[in-house]
PDB file of C-alpha atoms in Angstrom:
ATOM      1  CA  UNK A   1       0.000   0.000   0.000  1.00  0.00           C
ATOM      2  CA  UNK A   2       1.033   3.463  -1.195  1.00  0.00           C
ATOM      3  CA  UNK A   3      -0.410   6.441  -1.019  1.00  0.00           C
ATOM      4  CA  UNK A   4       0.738  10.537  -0.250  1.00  0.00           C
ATOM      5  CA  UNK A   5      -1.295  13.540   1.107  1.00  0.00           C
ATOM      6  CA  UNK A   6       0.016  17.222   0.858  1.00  0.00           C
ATOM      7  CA  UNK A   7      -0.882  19.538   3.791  1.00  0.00           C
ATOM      8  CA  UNK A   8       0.211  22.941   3.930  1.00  0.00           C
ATOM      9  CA  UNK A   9       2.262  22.811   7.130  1.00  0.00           C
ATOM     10  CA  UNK A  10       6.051  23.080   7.572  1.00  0.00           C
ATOM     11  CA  UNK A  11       7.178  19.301   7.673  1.00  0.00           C
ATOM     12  CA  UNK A  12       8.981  20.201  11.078  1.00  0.00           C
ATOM     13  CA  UNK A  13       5.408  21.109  12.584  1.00  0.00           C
ATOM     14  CA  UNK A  14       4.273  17.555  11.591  1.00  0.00           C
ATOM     15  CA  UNK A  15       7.241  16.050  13.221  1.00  0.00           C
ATOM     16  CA  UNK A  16       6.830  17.861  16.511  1.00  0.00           C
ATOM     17  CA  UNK A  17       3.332  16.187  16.720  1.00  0.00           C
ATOM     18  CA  UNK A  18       3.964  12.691  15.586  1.00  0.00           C
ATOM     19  CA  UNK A  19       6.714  13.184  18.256  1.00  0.00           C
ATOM     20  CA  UNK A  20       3.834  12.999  21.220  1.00  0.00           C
ATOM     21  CA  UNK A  21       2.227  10.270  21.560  1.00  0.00           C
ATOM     22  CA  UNK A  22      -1.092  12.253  23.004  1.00  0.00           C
ATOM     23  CA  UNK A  23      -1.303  14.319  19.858  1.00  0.00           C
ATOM     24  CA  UNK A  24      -1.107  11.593  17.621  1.00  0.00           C
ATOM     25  CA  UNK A  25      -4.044   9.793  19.339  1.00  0.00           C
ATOM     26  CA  UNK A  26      -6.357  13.235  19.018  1.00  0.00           C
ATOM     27  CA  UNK A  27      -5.653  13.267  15.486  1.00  0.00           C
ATOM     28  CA  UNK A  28      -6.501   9.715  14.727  1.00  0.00           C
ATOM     29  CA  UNK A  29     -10.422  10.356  13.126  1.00  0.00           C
ATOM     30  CA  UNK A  30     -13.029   8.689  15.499  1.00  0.00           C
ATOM     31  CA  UNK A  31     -10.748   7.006  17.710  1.00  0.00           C
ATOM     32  CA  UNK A  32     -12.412   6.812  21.138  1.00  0.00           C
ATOM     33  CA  UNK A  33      -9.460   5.943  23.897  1.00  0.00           C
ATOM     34  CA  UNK A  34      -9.691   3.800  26.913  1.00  0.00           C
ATOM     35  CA  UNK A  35      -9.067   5.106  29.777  1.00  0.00           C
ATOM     36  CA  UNK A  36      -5.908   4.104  31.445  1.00  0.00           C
ATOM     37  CA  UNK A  37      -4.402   2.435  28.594  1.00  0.00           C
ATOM     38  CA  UNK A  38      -1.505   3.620  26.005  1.00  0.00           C
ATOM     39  CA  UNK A  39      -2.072   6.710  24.166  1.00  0.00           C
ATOM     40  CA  UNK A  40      -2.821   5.491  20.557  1.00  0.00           C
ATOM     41  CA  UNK A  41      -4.956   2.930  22.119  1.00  0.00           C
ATOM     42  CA  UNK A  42      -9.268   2.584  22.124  1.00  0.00           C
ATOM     43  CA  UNK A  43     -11.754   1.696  19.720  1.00  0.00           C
ATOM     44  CA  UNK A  44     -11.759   2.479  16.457  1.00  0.00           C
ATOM     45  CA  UNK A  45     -14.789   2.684  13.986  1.00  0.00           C
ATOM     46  CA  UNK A  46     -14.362   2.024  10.574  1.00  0.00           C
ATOM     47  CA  UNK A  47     -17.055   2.534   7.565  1.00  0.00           C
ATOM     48  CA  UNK A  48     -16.604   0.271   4.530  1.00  0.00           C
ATOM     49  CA  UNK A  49     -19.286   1.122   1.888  1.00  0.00           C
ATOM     50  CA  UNK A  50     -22.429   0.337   3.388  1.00  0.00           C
ATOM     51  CA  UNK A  51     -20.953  -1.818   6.483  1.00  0.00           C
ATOM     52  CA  UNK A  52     -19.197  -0.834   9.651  1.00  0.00           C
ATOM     53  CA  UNK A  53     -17.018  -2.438  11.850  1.00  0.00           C
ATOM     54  CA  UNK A  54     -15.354  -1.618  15.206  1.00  0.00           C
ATOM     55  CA  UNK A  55     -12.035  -2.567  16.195  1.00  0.00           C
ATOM     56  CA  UNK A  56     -10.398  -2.231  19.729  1.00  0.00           C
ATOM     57  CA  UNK A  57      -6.561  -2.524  19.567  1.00  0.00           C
ATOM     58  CA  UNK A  58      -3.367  -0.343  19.955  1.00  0.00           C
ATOM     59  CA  UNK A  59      -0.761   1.297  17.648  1.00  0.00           C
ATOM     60  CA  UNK A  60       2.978   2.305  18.396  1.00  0.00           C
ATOM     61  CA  UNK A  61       4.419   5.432  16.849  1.00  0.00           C
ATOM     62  CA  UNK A  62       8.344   6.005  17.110  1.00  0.00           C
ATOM     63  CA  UNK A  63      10.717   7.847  14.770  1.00  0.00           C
ATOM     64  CA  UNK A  64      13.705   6.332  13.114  1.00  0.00           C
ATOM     65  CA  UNK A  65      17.308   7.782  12.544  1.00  0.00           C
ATOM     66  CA  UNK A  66      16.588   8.541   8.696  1.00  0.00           C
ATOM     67  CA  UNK A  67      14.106  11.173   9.863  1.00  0.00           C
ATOM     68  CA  UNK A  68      10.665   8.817   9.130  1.00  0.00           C
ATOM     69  CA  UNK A  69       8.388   7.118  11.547  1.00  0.00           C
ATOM     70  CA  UNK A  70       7.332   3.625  11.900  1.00  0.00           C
ATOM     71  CA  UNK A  71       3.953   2.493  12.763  1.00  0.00           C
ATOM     72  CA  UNK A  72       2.989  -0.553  14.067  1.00  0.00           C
ATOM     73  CA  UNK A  73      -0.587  -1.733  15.320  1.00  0.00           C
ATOM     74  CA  UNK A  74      -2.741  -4.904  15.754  1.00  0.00           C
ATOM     75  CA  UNK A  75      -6.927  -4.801  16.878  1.00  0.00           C
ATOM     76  CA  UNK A  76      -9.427  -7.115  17.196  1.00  0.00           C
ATOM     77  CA  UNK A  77     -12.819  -6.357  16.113  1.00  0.00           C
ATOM     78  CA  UNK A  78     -15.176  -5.853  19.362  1.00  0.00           C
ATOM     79  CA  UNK A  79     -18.261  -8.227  18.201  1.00  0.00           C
ATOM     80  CA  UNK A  80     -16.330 -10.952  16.058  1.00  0.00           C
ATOM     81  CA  UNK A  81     -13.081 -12.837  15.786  1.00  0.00           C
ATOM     82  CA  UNK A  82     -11.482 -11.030  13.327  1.00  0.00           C
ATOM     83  CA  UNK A  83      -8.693  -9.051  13.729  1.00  0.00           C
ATOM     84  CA  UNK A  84      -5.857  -6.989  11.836  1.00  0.00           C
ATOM     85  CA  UNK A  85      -2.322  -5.835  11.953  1.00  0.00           C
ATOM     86  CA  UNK A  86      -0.674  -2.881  10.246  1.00  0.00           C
ATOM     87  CA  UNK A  87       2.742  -1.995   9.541  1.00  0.00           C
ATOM     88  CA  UNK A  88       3.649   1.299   8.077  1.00  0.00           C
ATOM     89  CA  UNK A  89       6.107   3.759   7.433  1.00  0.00           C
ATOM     90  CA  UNK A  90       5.497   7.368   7.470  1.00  0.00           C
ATOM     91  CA  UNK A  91       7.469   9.517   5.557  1.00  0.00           C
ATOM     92  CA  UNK A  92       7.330  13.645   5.618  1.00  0.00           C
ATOM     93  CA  UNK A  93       8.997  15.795   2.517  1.00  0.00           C
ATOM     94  CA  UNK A  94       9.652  18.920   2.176  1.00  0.00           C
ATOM     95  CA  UNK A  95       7.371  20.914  -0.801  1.00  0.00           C
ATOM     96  CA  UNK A  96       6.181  24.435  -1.906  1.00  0.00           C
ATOM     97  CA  UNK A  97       3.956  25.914   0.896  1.00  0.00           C
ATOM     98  CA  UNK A  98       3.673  22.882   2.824  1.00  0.00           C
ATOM     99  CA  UNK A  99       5.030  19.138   3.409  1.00  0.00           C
ATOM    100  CA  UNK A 100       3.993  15.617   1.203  1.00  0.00           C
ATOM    101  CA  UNK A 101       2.996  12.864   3.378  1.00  0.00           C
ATOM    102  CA  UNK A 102       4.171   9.480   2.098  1.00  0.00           C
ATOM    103  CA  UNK A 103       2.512   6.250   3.505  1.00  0.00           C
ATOM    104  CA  UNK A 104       4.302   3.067   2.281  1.00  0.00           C
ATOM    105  CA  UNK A 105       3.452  -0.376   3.999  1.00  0.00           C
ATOM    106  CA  UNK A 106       1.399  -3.742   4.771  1.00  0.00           C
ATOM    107  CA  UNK A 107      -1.706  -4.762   6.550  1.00  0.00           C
ATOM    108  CA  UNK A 108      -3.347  -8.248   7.352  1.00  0.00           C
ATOM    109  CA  UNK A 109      -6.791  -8.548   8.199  1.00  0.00           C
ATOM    110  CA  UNK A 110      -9.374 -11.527   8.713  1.00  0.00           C
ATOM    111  CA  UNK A 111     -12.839 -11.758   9.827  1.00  0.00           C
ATOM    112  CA  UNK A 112     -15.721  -9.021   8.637  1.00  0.00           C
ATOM    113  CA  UNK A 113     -13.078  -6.628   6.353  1.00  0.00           C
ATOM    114  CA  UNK A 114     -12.003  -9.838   4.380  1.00  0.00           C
ATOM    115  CA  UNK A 115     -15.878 -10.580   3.204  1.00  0.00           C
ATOM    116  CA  UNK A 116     -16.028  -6.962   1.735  1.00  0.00           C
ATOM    117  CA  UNK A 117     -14.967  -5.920  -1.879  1.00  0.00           C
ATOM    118  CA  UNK A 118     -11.323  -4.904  -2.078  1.00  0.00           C
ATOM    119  CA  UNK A 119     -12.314  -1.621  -3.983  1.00  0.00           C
ATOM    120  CA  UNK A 120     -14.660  -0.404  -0.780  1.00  0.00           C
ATOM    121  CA  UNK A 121     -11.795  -1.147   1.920  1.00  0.00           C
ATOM    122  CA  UNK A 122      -9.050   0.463   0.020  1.00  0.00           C
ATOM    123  CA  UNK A 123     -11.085   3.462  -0.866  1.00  0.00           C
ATOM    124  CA  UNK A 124     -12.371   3.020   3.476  1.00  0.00           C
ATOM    125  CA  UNK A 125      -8.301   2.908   4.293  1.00  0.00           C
ATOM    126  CA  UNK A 126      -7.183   5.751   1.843  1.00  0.00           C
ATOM    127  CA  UNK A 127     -10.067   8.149   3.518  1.00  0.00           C
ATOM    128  CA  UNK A 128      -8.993   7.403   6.787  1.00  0.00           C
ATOM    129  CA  UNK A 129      -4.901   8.150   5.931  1.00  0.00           C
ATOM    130  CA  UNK A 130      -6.052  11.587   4.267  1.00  0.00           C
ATOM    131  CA  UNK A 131      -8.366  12.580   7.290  1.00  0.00           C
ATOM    132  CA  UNK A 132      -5.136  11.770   9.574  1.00  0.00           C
ATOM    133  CA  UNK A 133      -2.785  13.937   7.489  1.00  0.00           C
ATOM    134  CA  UNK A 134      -4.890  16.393   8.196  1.00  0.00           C
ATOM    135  CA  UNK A 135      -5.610  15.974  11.639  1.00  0.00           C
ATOM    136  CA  UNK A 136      -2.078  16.108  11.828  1.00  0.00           C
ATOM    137  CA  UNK A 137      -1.990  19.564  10.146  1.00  0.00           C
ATOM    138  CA  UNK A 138      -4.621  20.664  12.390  1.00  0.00           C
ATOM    139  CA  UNK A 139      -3.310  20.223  15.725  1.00  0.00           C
ATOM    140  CA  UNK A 140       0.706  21.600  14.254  1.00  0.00           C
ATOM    141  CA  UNK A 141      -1.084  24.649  13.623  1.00  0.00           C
ATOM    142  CA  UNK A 142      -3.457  25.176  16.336  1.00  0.00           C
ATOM    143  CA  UNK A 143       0.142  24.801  18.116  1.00  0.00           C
ATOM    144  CA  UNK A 144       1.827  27.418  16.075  1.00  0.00           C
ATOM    145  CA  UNK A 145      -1.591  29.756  16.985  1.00  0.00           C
ATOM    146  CA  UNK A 146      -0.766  29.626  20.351  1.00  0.00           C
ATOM    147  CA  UNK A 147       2.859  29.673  20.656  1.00  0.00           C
ATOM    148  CA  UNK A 148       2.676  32.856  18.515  1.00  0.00           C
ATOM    149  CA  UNK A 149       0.201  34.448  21.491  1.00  0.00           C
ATOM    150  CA  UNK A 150       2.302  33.351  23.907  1.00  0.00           C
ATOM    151  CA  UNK A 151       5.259  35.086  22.717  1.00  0.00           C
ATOM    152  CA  UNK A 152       2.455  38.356  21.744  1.00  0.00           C
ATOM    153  CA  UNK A 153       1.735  38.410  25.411  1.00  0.00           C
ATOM    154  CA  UNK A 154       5.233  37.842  26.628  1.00  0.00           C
ATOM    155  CA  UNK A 155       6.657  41.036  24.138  1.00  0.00           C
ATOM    156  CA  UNK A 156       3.116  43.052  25.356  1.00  0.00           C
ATOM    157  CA  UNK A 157       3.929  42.773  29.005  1.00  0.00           C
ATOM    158  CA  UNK A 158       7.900  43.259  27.962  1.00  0.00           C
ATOM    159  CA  UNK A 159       6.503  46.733  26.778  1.00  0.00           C
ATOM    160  CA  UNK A 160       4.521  47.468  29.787  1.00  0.00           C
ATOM    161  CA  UNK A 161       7.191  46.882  31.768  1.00  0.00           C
ATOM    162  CA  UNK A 162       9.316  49.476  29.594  1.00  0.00           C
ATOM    163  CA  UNK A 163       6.972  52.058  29.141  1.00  0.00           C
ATOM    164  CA  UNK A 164       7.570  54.857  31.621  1.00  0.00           C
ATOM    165  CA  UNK A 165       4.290  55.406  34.487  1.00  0.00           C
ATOM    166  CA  UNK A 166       3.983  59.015  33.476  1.00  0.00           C
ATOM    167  CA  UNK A 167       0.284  59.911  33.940  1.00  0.00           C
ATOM    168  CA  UNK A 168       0.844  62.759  31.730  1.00  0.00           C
ATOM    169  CA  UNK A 169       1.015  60.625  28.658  1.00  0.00           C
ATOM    170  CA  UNK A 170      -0.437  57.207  29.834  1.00  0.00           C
ATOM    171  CA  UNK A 171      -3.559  58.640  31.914  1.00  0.00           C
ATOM    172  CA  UNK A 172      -6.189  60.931  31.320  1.00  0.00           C
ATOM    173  CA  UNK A 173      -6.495  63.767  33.875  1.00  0.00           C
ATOM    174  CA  UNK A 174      -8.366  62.915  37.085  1.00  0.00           C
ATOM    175  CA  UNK A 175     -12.158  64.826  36.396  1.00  0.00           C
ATOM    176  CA  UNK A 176     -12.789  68.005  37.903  1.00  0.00           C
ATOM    177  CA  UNK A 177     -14.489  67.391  42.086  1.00  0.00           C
ATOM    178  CA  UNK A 178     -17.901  67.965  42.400  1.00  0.00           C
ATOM    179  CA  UNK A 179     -18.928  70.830  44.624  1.00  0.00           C
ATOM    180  CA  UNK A 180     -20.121  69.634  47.868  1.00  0.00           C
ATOM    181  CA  UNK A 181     -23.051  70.550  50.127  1.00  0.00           C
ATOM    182  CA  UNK A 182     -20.940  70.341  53.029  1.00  0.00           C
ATOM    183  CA  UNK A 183     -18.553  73.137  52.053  1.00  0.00           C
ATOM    184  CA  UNK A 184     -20.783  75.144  50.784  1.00  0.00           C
ATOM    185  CA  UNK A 185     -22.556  77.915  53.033  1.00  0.00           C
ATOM    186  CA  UNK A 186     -25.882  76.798  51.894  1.00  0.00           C
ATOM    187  CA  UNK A 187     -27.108  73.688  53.705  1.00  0.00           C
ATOM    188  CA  UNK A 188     -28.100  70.965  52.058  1.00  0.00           C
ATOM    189  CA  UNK A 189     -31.944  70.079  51.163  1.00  0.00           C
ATOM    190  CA  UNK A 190     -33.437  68.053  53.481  1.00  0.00           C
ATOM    191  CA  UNK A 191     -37.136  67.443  51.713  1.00  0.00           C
ATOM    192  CA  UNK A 192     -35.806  63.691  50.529  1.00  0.00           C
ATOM    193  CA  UNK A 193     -34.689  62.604  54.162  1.00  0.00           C
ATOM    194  CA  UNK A 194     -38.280  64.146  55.358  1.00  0.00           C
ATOM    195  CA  UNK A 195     -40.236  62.078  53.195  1.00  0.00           C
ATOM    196  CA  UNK A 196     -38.222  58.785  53.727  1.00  0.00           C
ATOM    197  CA  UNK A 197     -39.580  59.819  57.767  1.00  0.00           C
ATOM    198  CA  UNK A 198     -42.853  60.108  56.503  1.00  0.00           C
ATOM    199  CA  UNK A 199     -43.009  57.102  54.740  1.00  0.00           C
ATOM    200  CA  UNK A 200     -41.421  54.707  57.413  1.00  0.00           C
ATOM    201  CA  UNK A 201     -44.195  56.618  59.719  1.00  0.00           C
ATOM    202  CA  UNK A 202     -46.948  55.275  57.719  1.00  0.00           C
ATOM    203  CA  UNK A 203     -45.554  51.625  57.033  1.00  0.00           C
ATOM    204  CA  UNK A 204     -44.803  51.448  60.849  1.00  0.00           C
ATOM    205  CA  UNK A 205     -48.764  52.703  62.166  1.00  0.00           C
ATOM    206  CA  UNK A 206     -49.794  50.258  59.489  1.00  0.00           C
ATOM    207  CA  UNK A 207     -47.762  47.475  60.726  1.00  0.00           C
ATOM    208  CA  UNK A 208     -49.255  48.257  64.146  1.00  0.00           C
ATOM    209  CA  UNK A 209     -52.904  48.399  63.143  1.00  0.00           C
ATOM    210  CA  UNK A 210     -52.224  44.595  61.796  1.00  0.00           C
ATOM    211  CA  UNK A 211     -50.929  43.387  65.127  1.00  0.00           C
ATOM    212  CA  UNK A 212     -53.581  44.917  67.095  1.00  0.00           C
ATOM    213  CA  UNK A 213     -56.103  43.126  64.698  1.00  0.00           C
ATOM    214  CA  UNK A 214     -54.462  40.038  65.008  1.00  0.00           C
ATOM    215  CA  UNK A 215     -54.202  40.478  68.985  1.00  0.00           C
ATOM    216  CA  UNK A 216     -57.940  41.385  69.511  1.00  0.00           C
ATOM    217  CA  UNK A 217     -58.508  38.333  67.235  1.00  0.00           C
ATOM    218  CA  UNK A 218     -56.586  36.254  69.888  1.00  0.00           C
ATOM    219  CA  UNK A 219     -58.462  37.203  72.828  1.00  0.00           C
ATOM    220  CA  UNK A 220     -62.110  36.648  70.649  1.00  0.00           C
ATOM    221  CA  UNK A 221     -61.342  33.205  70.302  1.00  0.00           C
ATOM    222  CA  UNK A 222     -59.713  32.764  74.067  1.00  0.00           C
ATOM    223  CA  UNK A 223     -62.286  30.144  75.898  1.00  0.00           C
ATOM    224  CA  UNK A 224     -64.311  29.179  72.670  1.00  0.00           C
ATOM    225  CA  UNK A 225     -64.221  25.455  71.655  1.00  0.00           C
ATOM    226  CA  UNK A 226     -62.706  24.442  68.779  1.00  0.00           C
ATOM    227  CA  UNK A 227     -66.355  24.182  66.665  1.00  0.00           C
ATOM    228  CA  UNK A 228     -67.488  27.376  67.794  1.00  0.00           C
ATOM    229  CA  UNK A 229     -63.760  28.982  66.522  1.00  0.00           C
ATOM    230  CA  UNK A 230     -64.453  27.302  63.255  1.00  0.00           C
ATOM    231  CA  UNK A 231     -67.939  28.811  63.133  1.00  0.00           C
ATOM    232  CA  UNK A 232     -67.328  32.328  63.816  1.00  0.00           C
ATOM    233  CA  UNK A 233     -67.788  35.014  61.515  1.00  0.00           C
ATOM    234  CA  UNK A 234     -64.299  36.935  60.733  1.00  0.00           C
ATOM    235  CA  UNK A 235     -64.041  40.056  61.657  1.00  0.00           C
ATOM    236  CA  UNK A 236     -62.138  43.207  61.263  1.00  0.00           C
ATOM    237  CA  UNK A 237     -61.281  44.060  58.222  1.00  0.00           C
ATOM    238  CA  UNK A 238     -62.135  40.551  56.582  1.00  0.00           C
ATOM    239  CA  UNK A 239     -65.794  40.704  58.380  1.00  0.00           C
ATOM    240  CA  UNK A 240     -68.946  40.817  56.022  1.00  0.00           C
ATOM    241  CA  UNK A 241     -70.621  43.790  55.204  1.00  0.00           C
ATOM    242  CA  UNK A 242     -74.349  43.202  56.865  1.00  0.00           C
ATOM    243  CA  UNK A 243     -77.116  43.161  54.541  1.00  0.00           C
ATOM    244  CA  UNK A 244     -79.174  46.410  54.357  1.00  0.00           C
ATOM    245  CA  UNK A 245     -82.703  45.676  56.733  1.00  0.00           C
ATOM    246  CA  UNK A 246     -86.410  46.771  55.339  1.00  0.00           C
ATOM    247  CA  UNK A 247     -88.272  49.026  57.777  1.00  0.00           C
ATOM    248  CA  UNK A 248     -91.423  46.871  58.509  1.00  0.00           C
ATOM    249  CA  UNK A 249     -94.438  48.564  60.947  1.00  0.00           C
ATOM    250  CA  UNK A 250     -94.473  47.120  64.293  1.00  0.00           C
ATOM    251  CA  UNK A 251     -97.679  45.698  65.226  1.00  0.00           C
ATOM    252  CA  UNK A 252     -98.891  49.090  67.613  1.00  0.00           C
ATOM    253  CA  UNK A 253     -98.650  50.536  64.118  1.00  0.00           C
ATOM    254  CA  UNK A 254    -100.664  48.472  62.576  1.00  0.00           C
ATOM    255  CA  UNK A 255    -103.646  48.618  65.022  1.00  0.00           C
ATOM    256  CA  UNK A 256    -103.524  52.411  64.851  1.00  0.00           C
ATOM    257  CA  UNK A 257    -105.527  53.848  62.579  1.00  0.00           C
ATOM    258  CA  UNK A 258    -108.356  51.435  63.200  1.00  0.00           C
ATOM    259  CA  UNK A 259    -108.683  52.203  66.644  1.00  0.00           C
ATOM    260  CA  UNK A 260    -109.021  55.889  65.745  1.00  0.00           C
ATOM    261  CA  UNK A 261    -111.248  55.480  63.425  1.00  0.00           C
ATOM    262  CA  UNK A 262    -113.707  53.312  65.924  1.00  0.00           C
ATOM    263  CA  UNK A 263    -113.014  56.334  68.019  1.00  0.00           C
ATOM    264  CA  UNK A 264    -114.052  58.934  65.384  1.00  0.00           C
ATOM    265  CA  UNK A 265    -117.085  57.394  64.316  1.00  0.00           C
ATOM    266  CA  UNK A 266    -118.343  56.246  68.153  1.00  0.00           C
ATOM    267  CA  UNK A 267    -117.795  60.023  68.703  1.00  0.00           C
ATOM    268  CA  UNK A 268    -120.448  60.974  65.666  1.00  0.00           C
ATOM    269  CA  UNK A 269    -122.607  58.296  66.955  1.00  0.00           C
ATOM    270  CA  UNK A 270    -122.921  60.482  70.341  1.00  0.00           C
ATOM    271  CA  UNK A 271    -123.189  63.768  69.008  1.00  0.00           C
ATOM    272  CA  UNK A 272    -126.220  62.467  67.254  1.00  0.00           C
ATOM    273  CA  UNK A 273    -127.816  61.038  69.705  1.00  0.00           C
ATOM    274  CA  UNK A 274    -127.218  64.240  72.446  1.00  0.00           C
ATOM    275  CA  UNK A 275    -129.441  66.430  69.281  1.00  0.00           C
ATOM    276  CA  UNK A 276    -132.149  64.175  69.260  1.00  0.00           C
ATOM    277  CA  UNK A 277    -132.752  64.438  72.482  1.00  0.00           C
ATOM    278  CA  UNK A 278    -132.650  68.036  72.628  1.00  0.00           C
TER     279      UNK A 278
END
């Protein structure tokens, strides 16, 4: 297997993270590690055509003396018995705005991957080296990002440290003080304090009102039972307004004005009588 991938990175940026073992894992695509275990090592989810299949395993990155790096791994698919191993050699070159990636090497793989057409699992293994190479260029230049505002914030507080503390050129000029009341010869108003006084007058005779409510309410229902407590009409300010009563005649009323009129005509009666006889 041979295949190459141009990023536009120095080469030396790709070297310093194929150096660490961390980075390298971060930029493998979709590799989930275990916790606890070797830094290139987890599971590993690969997506052949139509099919997927998951392999847990490890891989070992280390540099040789001729400048390249050698890569060896072996994994075992999580549901099945089939497995793989890789060997492969990692090459970086020099070229015009960036680096060439070479990948030369062998793999050996049983199980699932063997069933599926040759075309769909070269085409799966060339997508995942292109997505590394640039996983690789990635993280070398997120690194270069913040080296660079490192050293910014190093030189920036370099400068503040040089620049001379003279207010005249560094600081604006304090604002003019605000006359005061107190050194004035005019006292100061006093209408706001007055009506924070009124105000705490009239929330503190209303506060009173509601305890002597609640007090008289308390010695009401001293010596009741519990039944007649429950049956009592509320009072104070919660008490029912009483309906309005109709003004009926009492019954002395109502016998009145017969009685005087039995009087008036007993009265004729007589007066007749009296001129008869005359």
């Amino acid at each position: 297997m041979e295949h190459e991938v141009f990023v536009p990175v120095p080469a030396e940026r790709l070297r310093e993270v194929l150096d660490d073992p961390a980075r390298v894992a971060r930029a493998v695509p979709g590799l989930q590690q275990d916790a606890g275990a070797e830094p290139v090592a987890g599971r590993l989810k690969i997506r052949v055509g139509s099919h997927s299949v998951t392999y847990r395993g490890a891989v070992r990155v280390s540099r040789r003396d001729d400048g390249t790096y050698a890569v060896e791994g072996e994994a075992e698919e999580s549901r099945g018995s089939g497995s793989v191993a890789l060997t492969l050699r990692i090459a970086l070159r020099d070229a015009e705005d960036g680096c060439t990636v070479t990948y030369d090497g062998t793999a050996s793989a049983d199980g699932r991957i063997k069933d599926l057409p040759a075309e769909a699992v070269e085409g799966a293994v060339t997508r995942l080296l292109n997505r590394f190479a640039e996983h690789l260029a990635t993280a070398a230049t997120h690194d270069a990002k913040d080296a660079d505002g490192t050293d910014g914030e190093r030189a920036g507080a370099g400068a503040e440290e040089r620049t001379p503390a003279d207010p005249g050129l560094t600081e604006e000029p304090p604002p003019p003080a605000r006359p005061s009341a107190f050194g004035s010869d005019r006292p100061a108003s006093s209408f706001g304090h007055a009506d924070e006084e009124h105000e705490e007058d009239e929330e503190r005779e209303g506060d009173e009102e509601g305890i002597a409510e609640a007090a008289h309410a308390r010695r009401t229902m001293i010596g009741r039972s519990a039944e007649e407590v429950d049956h009592a009409p509320p009072r104070g300010r919660y008490a029912p307004v009483p309906a309005p009563q109709t003004v009926s005649p009492t019954a002395p009323l109502r016998w009145a004005a017969p009685a005087a009129a039995l009087a008036v005509a007993s009265a004729i009666v007589a007066v007749r009588a009296l001129r008869r006889r005359r």
